[in-house]
Coordinates of C-alpha atoms and ligand atoms in Angstrom, one line a residue:
M1 CA 188.6 124.5 125.9
T2 CA 189.6 121.0 126.6
N3 CA 193.3 121.7 126.4
A4 CA 195.4 124.2 124.6
D5 CA 194.4 123.0 121.2
Y6 CA 190.8 121.9 121.0
A7 CA 187.4 123.5 121.7
A8 CA 184.2 121.6 122.3
V9 CA 181.0 122.3 120.3
I10 CA 177.9 121.0 121.9
G11 CA 174.2 120.9 120.8
L12 CA 171.3 119.4 122.8
E13 CA 168.1 117.8 121.9
V14 CA 165.7 118.0 124.8
H15 CA 162.4 116.0 125.0
C16 CA 159.8 117.3 127.4
Q17 CA 156.5 115.5 128.2
L18 CA 153.6 118.0 128.3
G19 CA 151.5 118.1 131.4
T20 CA 148.1 117.5 129.8
R21 CA 145.4 115.4 131.3
T22 CA 145.1 113.2 128.3
K23 CA 147.4 111.9 125.5
L24 CA 148.2 113.7 122.3
F25 CA 145.8 111.9 119.9
C26 CA 143.3 110.0 122.1
G27 CA 141.4 110.4 125.3
C28 CA 143.6 108.0 127.4
R29 CA 145.0 109.6 130.6
N30 CA 148.5 110.9 130.5
T31 CA 149.8 109.4 133.7
F32 CA 152.9 108.0 135.4
G33 CA 153.5 105.1 137.7
E34 CA 150.1 103.4 137.0
P35 CA 149.9 99.6 136.5
P36 CA 151.2 98.8 133.0
N37 CA 148.9 99.0 130.0
T38 CA 145.9 100.4 131.9
H39 CA 145.8 103.6 129.9
V40 CA 145.6 102.3 126.4
C41 CA 143.0 102.4 123.6
P42 CA 142.9 101.5 119.8
V43 CA 144.5 104.7 118.9
C44 CA 147.6 104.7 121.1
S45 CA 148.0 100.9 120.8
G46 CA 148.0 101.2 116.9
Q47 CA 145.0 99.2 116.0
P48 CA 144.3 99.2 112.3
G49 CA 141.9 101.9 111.2
A50 CA 142.0 103.9 114.5
L51 CA 142.2 107.5 113.8
P52 CA 144.1 110.2 115.8
V53 CA 142.4 113.4 117.0
L54 CA 144.7 116.2 118.1
N55 CA 144.5 117.3 121.8
E56 CA 144.1 121.1 121.9
A57 CA 145.5 121.2 125.4
A58 CA 148.8 119.9 124.1
V59 CA 149.0 122.5 121.5
R60 CA 148.4 125.2 124.1
L61 CA 151.2 124.0 126.3
A62 CA 153.5 123.6 123.3
V63 CA 152.7 127.2 122.4
R64 CA 153.4 128.3 126.0
A65 CA 156.8 126.7 125.7
A66 CA 157.5 128.5 122.4
L67 CA 156.5 131.8 124.0
A68 CA 158.6 131.2 127.1
V69 CA 161.8 130.8 124.9
E70 CA 160.6 133.6 122.5
G71 CA 160.4 131.3 119.5
T72 CA 158.5 132.1 116.3
I73 CA 155.3 130.2 116.0
R74 CA 154.2 129.0 112.6
A75 CA 150.5 129.7 111.9
T76 CA 150.4 126.4 109.9
S77 CA 152.7 123.5 110.5
D78 CA 152.6 119.8 109.5
F79 CA 152.6 116.4 111.1
D80 CA 154.8 113.7 109.6
R81 CA 155.4 110.0 110.1
K82 CA 158.7 108.8 111.3
N83 CA 158.8 105.1 110.4
Y84 CA 160.7 102.6 112.4
F85 CA 160.2 99.2 114.1
Y86 CA 160.5 98.6 117.8
C87 CA 158.4 96.7 120.3
D88 CA 157.4 99.9 122.2
L89 CA 155.9 101.4 119.0
P90 CA 152.9 99.3 118.0
K91 CA 152.0 101.5 115.0
G92 CA 155.4 101.1 113.5
Y93 CA 155.7 104.9 113.2
Q94 CA 155.8 108.0 115.4
I95 CA 153.7 111.0 114.6
T96 CA 156.1 114.0 114.8
Q97 CA 157.0 117.2 112.8
F98 CA 159.8 117.0 110.3
D99 CA 160.1 119.8 107.8
A100 CA 157.7 122.3 109.3
P101 CA 157.9 122.4 113.1
Y102 CA 155.4 124.5 114.9
C103 CA 158.2 126.7 116.4
Q104 CA 161.5 128.0 115.1
G105 CA 164.2 130.1 116.7
G106 CA 164.2 131.5 120.2
G107 CA 166.8 130.9 122.8
V108 CA 167.8 130.7 126.4
R109 CA 170.1 133.2 128.0
L110 CA 173.0 132.0 130.2
A111 CA 174.3 133.9 133.2
S112 CA 177.3 134.9 131.1
G113 CA 175.0 136.9 128.9
R114 CA 175.4 134.6 126.0
T115 CA 172.3 133.2 124.4
V116 CA 172.0 129.5 123.4
R117 CA 169.9 129.7 120.2
L118 CA 167.1 127.1 119.7
R119 CA 166.9 125.8 116.2
R120 CA 163.3 124.4 116.5
I121 CA 160.7 123.0 118.8
H122 CA 158.4 120.3 117.3
L123 CA 155.4 118.5 118.7
E124 CA 155.3 114.7 118.7
E125 CA 154.0 111.6 120.5
D126 CA 156.0 109.5 122.9
A127 CA 156.6 105.9 122.4
G128 CA 155.7 103.2 125.0
K129 CA 158.2 101.8 127.4
A130 CA 160.3 98.5 126.9
I131 CA 161.3 97.0 130.2
H132 CA 164.4 95.0 129.9
D133 CA 165.3 94.1 133.5
R134 CA 162.9 91.1 133.9
G135 CA 165.3 88.2 133.3
D136 CA 165.2 87.0 129.6
A137 CA 161.9 88.7 128.8
T138 CA 161.3 92.2 127.4
L139 CA 158.1 93.6 128.6
V140 CA 156.1 96.4 127.0
D141 CA 154.0 99.1 128.8
L142 CA 152.0 101.3 126.5
N143 CA 150.8 103.8 129.1
R144 CA 153.4 106.2 127.8
A145 CA 152.6 105.6 124.1
G146 CA 151.0 108.7 122.6
V147 CA 151.9 111.0 125.5
P148 CA 152.5 114.5 124.1
L149 CA 156.1 115.6 123.8
I150 CA 157.9 118.6 122.6
E151 CA 161.5 118.3 121.3
A152 CA 163.7 121.4 121.5
V153 CA 166.8 121.3 119.4
T154 CA 169.6 123.8 120.1
E155 CA 172.1 125.2 117.8
A156 CA 175.5 123.9 118.7
D157 CA 176.2 127.0 120.8
L158 CA 177.4 125.4 123.9
Q159 CA 181.0 125.1 124.7
T160 CA 181.4 123.3 128.0
A161 CA 179.8 120.6 130.1
D162 CA 179.0 123.2 132.7
E163 CA 177.3 125.4 130.1
A164 CA 175.1 122.5 129.0
H165 CA 174.2 121.9 132.6
E166 CA 173.3 125.6 133.0
F167 CA 171.3 125.6 129.9
L168 CA 169.3 122.6 130.9
T169 CA 168.6 124.0 134.3
A170 CA 167.4 127.3 132.9
L171 CA 165.2 125.6 130.3
K172 CA 163.7 123.3 132.8
E173 CA 162.9 126.2 135.2
M174 CA 161.3 128.1 132.4
L175 CA 159.1 125.2 131.4
R176 CA 158.2 124.4 134.9
F177 CA 157.2 128.0 135.7
A178 CA 155.3 128.3 132.4
G179 CA 153.3 125.3 133.5
V180 CA 154.3 123.2 130.5
S181 CA 155.6 120.2 132.3
D182 CA 156.8 119.0 135.7
C183 CA 160.2 118.3 133.9
D184 CA 160.8 115.5 136.4
M185 CA 163.8 113.6 134.9
E186 CA 163.2 110.7 137.3
K187 CA 159.8 110.2 135.8
G188 CA 161.2 110.7 132.3
S189 CA 159.2 113.9 131.7
L190 CA 162.4 115.6 130.7
R191 CA 165.0 113.7 128.6
C192 CA 168.1 114.9 126.8
D193 CA 170.5 113.7 124.0
V194 CA 173.8 115.5 123.7
N195 CA 175.8 116.1 120.5
V196 CA 179.5 116.9 120.9
S197 CA 182.5 117.4 118.7
L198 CA 185.9 119.0 119.1
H199 CA 187.8 121.3 116.7
R200 CA 190.6 123.8 116.6
P201 CA 189.2 127.3 117.0
G202 CA 189.0 128.9 113.5
E203 CA 188.8 125.5 111.8
P204 CA 185.6 123.7 110.6
W205 CA 183.7 121.7 113.2
G206 CA 184.7 118.1 113.8
T207 CA 182.8 115.0 113.6
K208 CA 180.0 114.8 116.2
V209 CA 179.2 112.0 118.6
E210 CA 175.7 111.7 120.0
L211 CA 175.2 110.7 123.6
K212 CA 171.8 109.1 124.4
N213 CA 169.9 108.0 127.5
L214 CA 171.0 110.7 129.9
N215 CA 168.5 110.8 132.5
S216 CA 169.9 113.3 135.0
F217 CA 171.6 116.7 134.6
R218 CA 174.6 115.2 136.4
F219 CA 174.9 112.5 133.8
V220 CA 174.8 115.1 131.1
R221 CA 177.7 116.9 132.7
D222 CA 179.7 113.8 133.5
S223 CA 179.2 112.1 130.2
L224 CA 180.2 115.4 128.4
E225 CA 183.4 115.8 130.4
H226 CA 184.2 112.1 129.7
E227 CA 183.5 112.3 126.0
I228 CA 185.4 115.6 125.5
A229 CA 188.4 113.9 127.1
R230 CA 188.0 110.8 125.0
Q231 CA 187.7 112.7 121.8
S232 CA 190.7 115.0 122.6
G233 CA 192.7 111.9 123.4
L234 CA 192.0 110.5 120.0
L235 CA 192.8 113.7 118.2
E236 CA 196.0 114.1 120.0
R237 CA 197.1 110.6 118.9
G238 CA 196.4 111.6 115.4
A239 CA 196.3 109.5 112.2
G240 CA 194.5 106.2 112.6
H241 CA 192.5 107.4 115.7
E242 CA 189.8 109.4 113.9
I243 CA 186.6 110.2 115.7
R244 CA 183.8 108.2 114.1
Q245 CA 180.3 109.6 113.9
E246 CA 178.3 107.4 116.1
T247 CA 175.8 107.2 118.9
R248 CA 177.2 106.3 122.3
L249 CA 175.5 105.5 125.6
W250 CA 176.6 106.8 128.9
D251 CA 177.3 104.0 131.5
A252 CA 177.0 105.8 134.8
D253 CA 178.3 102.9 136.8
R254 CA 181.5 102.6 134.8
A255 CA 181.7 106.3 134.1
E256 CA 182.3 105.8 130.4
T257 CA 180.5 106.0 127.1
R258 CA 180.3 103.1 124.8
V259 CA 179.0 102.7 121.2
M260 CA 175.4 102.1 120.6
R261 CA 175.3 102.4 116.8
S262 CA 177.6 104.0 114.1
K263 CA 176.8 106.1 111.1
E264 CA 176.9 103.1 108.8
D265 CA 173.7 101.8 110.3
A266 CA 172.2 105.3 110.7
D267 CA 168.4 105.2 110.6
D268 CA 166.4 106.0 107.6
Y269 CA 163.1 106.9 108.9
R270 CA 161.2 107.4 105.6
Y271 CA 159.4 110.5 106.9
F272 CA 156.3 111.4 105.0
P273 CA 153.3 113.6 105.6
E274 CA 150.9 112.1 108.2
P275 CA 147.8 111.3 106.1
D276 CA 145.4 110.9 109.0
L277 CA 145.8 114.4 110.3
P278 CA 145.1 117.8 108.9
A279 CA 147.7 120.6 109.0
L280 CA 148.3 122.0 112.5
V281 CA 146.8 125.4 112.4
I282 CA 147.5 127.6 115.4
P283 CA 145.2 130.6 115.5
A284 CA 146.5 134.0 116.6
T285 CA 143.8 134.2 119.2
L286 CA 145.2 131.0 120.8
I287 CA 148.7 132.4 120.9
E288 CA 147.5 135.7 122.3
A289 CA 145.5 133.9 125.0
E290 CA 148.5 131.8 126.0
R291 CA 150.8 134.9 126.0
A292 CA 148.4 136.7 128.3
A293 CA 148.3 133.6 130.6
L294 CA 152.0 133.2 130.6
P295 CA 153.2 133.6 134.2
E296 CA 156.3 135.5 135.3
L297 CA 159.3 133.5 134.3
P298 CA 162.4 132.7 136.6
A299 CA 164.7 135.4 135.0
A300 CA 162.1 138.1 135.6
K301 CA 161.4 136.9 139.1
R302 CA 165.1 136.8 139.9
A303 CA 165.4 140.5 138.8
R304 CA 162.4 141.6 140.7
Y305 CA 163.5 139.8 143.9
T306 CA 166.9 141.5 143.9
E307 CA 165.9 144.9 142.5
T308 CA 162.5 145.5 144.1
L309 CA 162.6 143.3 147.2
G310 CA 166.3 143.8 147.9
L311 CA 167.1 140.2 148.3
S312 CA 170.6 138.8 147.7
A313 CA 171.3 137.0 144.4
Y314 CA 171.6 133.8 146.3
D315 CA 168.1 134.2 147.9
A316 CA 166.6 135.2 144.6
D317 CA 168.0 132.2 142.8
L318 CA 166.8 129.9 145.5
L319 CA 163.3 131.3 145.5
S320 CA 162.9 131.4 141.7
S321 CA 164.2 128.0 140.8
D322 CA 161.1 126.1 141.9
P323 CA 157.5 127.3 141.2
V324 CA 156.2 125.8 144.4
V325 CA 158.8 127.8 146.4
A326 CA 158.3 131.0 144.4
H327 CA 154.5 130.8 144.7
L328 CA 154.7 130.1 148.4
F329 CA 157.1 133.1 148.9
E330 CA 154.9 135.5 147.0
A331 CA 151.7 134.4 148.7
A332 CA 153.3 134.7 152.1
L333 CA 154.8 138.0 151.3
E334 CA 151.5 139.6 150.9
T335 CA 150.9 139.3 154.6
A336 CA 154.3 138.9 156.0
A337 CA 157.2 140.8 157.4
S338 CA 160.5 141.4 155.6
P339 CA 161.3 139.4 152.5
K340 CA 164.7 138.5 153.9
S341 CA 163.3 136.8 157.0
L342 CA 160.8 135.0 154.9
A343 CA 163.5 133.9 152.5
N344 CA 165.6 132.5 155.4
L345 CA 162.7 130.4 156.8
I346 CA 161.9 129.1 153.3
A347 CA 165.5 128.3 152.6
N348 CA 166.1 126.5 155.9
E349 CA 162.8 124.6 156.3
V350 CA 160.8 124.5 153.1
V351 CA 163.3 124.0 150.4
P352 CA 165.0 121.0 152.1
A353 CA 161.6 119.4 153.0
L354 CA 160.5 119.6 149.4
A355 CA 163.1 117.0 148.6
E356 CA 161.0 114.6 150.6
P357 CA 158.4 112.8 148.3
A358 CA 155.5 113.2 150.9
V359 CA 156.1 116.9 151.2
R360 CA 156.4 117.3 147.5
A361 CA 153.3 115.3 146.8
R362 CA 151.2 117.6 149.1
A363 CA 152.7 120.6 147.4
E364 CA 151.2 119.3 144.1
H365 CA 147.8 120.2 145.3
G366 CA 148.6 123.6 146.7
H367 CA 151.2 125.1 149.0
P368 CA 153.4 122.9 151.2
V369 CA 152.5 125.1 154.1
A370 CA 149.7 127.6 154.3
P371 CA 151.2 131.0 153.3
A372 CA 149.4 132.7 156.2
D373 CA 150.9 130.4 158.6
L374 CA 154.4 130.9 157.2
A375 CA 153.9 134.7 157.3
R376 CA 152.7 134.5 160.9
V377 CA 155.7 132.5 162.0
T378 CA 158.0 134.9 160.1
R379 CA 156.5 137.9 162.0
E380 CA 156.7 136.2 165.4
V381 CA 160.4 135.5 164.8
E382 CA 161.0 139.0 163.7
S383 CA 159.2 140.6 166.6
G384 CA 161.1 138.3 169.0
A385 CA 158.0 136.5 170.2
I386 CA 159.6 133.2 169.2
H387 CA 163.2 132.3 168.7
A388 CA 164.6 131.7 165.3
N389 CA 165.0 128.1 166.1
G390 CA 161.5 127.9 167.4
G391 CA 160.3 129.4 164.1
R392 CA 162.2 126.7 162.2
R393 CA 160.7 124.1 164.5
V394 CA 157.1 125.2 163.8
L395 CA 157.7 125.2 160.1
E396 CA 159.4 121.8 160.2
L397 CA 156.2 120.4 161.7
L398 CA 153.7 122.3 159.5
V399 CA 155.5 121.3 156.3
R400 CA 155.3 117.7 157.3
G401 CA 151.6 117.9 157.8
D402 CA 151.2 118.5 161.5
E403 CA 147.5 118.9 162.0
R404 CA 147.7 121.4 164.8
D405 CA 147.4 125.1 164.2
V406 CA 150.3 127.5 164.9
D407 CA 149.0 128.6 168.2
R408 CA 148.8 125.0 169.5
I409 CA 152.1 124.1 168.2
L410 CA 153.7 127.1 169.9
Q411 CA 152.0 126.3 173.2
E412 CA 152.5 122.6 173.2
E413 CA 156.1 122.7 172.0
H414 CA 156.9 125.5 174.5
L415 CA 158.1 127.8 171.7
L416 CA 156.5 131.0 172.8
L417 CA 159.2 133.3 174.3
V418 CA 158.2 135.3 177.4
T419 CA 158.1 138.9 176.4
D420 CA 156.2 140.2 179.4
E421 CA 158.3 143.1 180.7
A422 CA 157.6 142.4 184.4
A423 CA 158.7 138.8 184.2
L424 CA 161.8 139.7 182.2
E425 CA 162.7 142.4 184.7
R426 CA 162.4 140.0 187.6
W427 CA 164.8 137.5 186.0
C428 CA 167.2 140.2 185.1
R429 CA 167.3 141.6 188.5
Q430 CA 167.9 138.1 190.0
A431 CA 170.8 137.6 187.5
L432 CA 172.4 140.9 188.5
V433 CA 172.5 140.0 192.2
G434 CA 176.1 139.8 193.3
R435 CA 177.4 140.3 189.8
E436 CA 178.7 143.9 190.2
D437 CA 181.9 142.6 188.6
V438 CA 180.1 141.8 185.3
A439 CA 178.2 145.1 185.4
R440 CA 181.5 147.0 185.8
E441 CA 183.0 145.2 182.7
V442 CA 179.9 146.0 180.7
R443 CA 180.1 149.7 181.7
A444 CA 183.8 149.7 180.7
G445 CA 182.5 148.8 177.2
K446 CA 183.0 144.9 177.3
T447 CA 179.6 144.2 176.0
K448 CA 180.3 140.6 175.6
A449 CA 180.5 140.1 179.3
I450 CA 176.7 140.5 179.3
G451 CA 176.6 136.9 178.1
A452 CA 177.2 135.6 181.5
L453 CA 174.0 137.3 182.8
M454 CA 172.0 136.3 179.8
G455 CA 172.9 132.7 180.5
A456 CA 171.5 133.1 184.0
V457 CA 168.3 134.6 182.7
M458 CA 167.9 131.8 180.1
K459 CA 168.5 129.1 182.8
A460 CA 165.9 130.7 185.2
S461 CA 163.4 131.0 182.4
H462 CA 164.0 127.5 181.0
G463 CA 165.1 129.1 177.8
Q464 CA 161.9 131.0 177.2
A465 CA 162.9 134.5 177.8
A466 CA 163.1 136.5 174.6
P467 CA 166.8 136.9 174.2
E468 CA 167.0 140.3 172.4
R469 CA 164.6 141.8 175.0
V470 CA 166.7 140.4 177.8
R471 CA 169.9 141.8 176.3
A472 CA 168.4 145.3 176.0
L473 CA 166.9 145.1 179.4
L474 CA 170.2 144.0 181.1
Q475 CA 172.0 146.8 179.3
R476 CA 169.5 149.3 180.5
M477 CA 169.6 148.1 184.1
I478 CA 173.3 148.2 184.1
D479 CA 173.5 151.7 182.7
E480 CA 170.9 152.9 185.1
S481 CA 172.6 151.4 188.1
E482 CA 175.7 153.4 187.3
A483 CA 174.8 156.4 189.3
Ligands
LIG501 P1 171.6 115.1 112.8 O1 171.1 115.3 111.4 O2 172.7 114.2 112.9 O3 170.4 114.8 113.7 P2 171.4 117.8 113.3 O4 172.0 118.7 112.3 O5 170.0 117.6 113.2 O6 172.2 116.5 113.3 O7 171.7 118.3 114.7 C1 171.4 117.6 115.9 C2 172.0 118.4 117.1 O8 173.4 118.3 117.0 C3 171.7 119.9 117.1 O9 171.6 120.2 118.5 C4 173.0 120.5 116.6 O10 173.2 121.8 117.1 C5 174.0 119.5 117.0 N1 175.2 119.5 116.1 C6 175.3 119.5 114.8 N2 176.5 119.4 114.4 C7 177.3 119.4 115.5 C8 178.7 119.3 115.7 N3 179.6 119.2 114.7 N4 179.2 119.2 116.9 C9 178.3 119.2 118.0 N5 177.0 119.4 117.9 C10 176.5 119.4 116.6
LIG502 ZN1 144.8 105.9 123.8
LIG503 MG1 168.4 115.4 114.3

């Protein structure tokens, strides 16, 4: 509800690049960040007479996406041509699915329990990239032309900017866990258009405005909040301030939307059936194979982490929002100590480090740190052999690619705590000399007083005495000296 009078109605169109090795209709590599126009062939550059051949791997990933959102997969669907002219589209048309998308229905559950229904998901090819920021020139890079995409269209079930943000986060997590895409908005693997209108509850929906080019979830939220306020301002002013059906662009620097095109020049794409491709037939055996291979999705993980492992909702969320993190956690858990200690170390050292490109890049080829090492450090911290800060220090080094093994790091960084009973006793006895005053306080129940003695032991041991052992030892020695 934007104010007392109006409610927002929001629907999203989400494009997601499929993480295949090659493009949708040719053998060119599906890559990002390579020199421009180095992954181009007659098919994806639109040479006359070149024929598309469907990439089965793209169909498999598309099916996986449909299964993740519990959509209904059509056994037979069609490809269509969407015709328009733009410099990043050399063929003059995009191959997509119009009347008969491969998937219909399905949805994504929000935390509130409400489900955002999906209207459809279709399979299509991406266009190339037009680069406008080189002075007067517009440059074209066709590496992206023909990269496989799915487009998921929601029903207009969303009501607030926050809900749109939550939906996108949930969808992105599902697609990443399902292995459909890396969903990296910075690389453009995930892109979103937003449709929004206002109405008085109980009355028909209002005229919608479409917001395009939203390349971060924050922009989705900001632009929606802005657009809802803009529309309610117009509605309140009344006659003469109608909302026009138009497409607007979000200008993040100015924090405002502005018109890109209005309904009058709405596109007519002249869709027609793609004559160069047969119908898309998805055999039941393929669907069943993908269903069997579908990994556990974030919602199920979250439930298992809280219910079976006893983790807090906060920890469960953190561990199940990134496949790299979840897989590391689960692999380490097989050999490690308590899930809670493991979750703490991952939250403090691994999750923040994954924001660093170098750490993230290493994680793409496996775990950011060997699960056995992570498990070992967790156990050492739990047993008191290393201090919690020491554990964090080892992980900080390992995650950033330190070549040394855990033992060497512990030794060379002086992180191993002294747990040897005789050595600890010696330090404790020294600390107690002449401190009968403290001992009396402790006996009188002021357990905090023991801190002064601990400080002395830490000083004598250069910080390497295991603190919990020292505390217990001091307590025992004081109790025993009572007689
Ligand atoms: P168009 O034909 O303009 O592309 P669609 O009916 O295909 O519109 O819907 C595109 C998206 O806009 C969908 O996500 C849909 O839920 C959403 N949508 C449709 N009507 C409205 C509306 N009045 N307000 C907000 N969103 C809407
Ligand atoms: Zn090609
Ligand atoms: Mg549409």
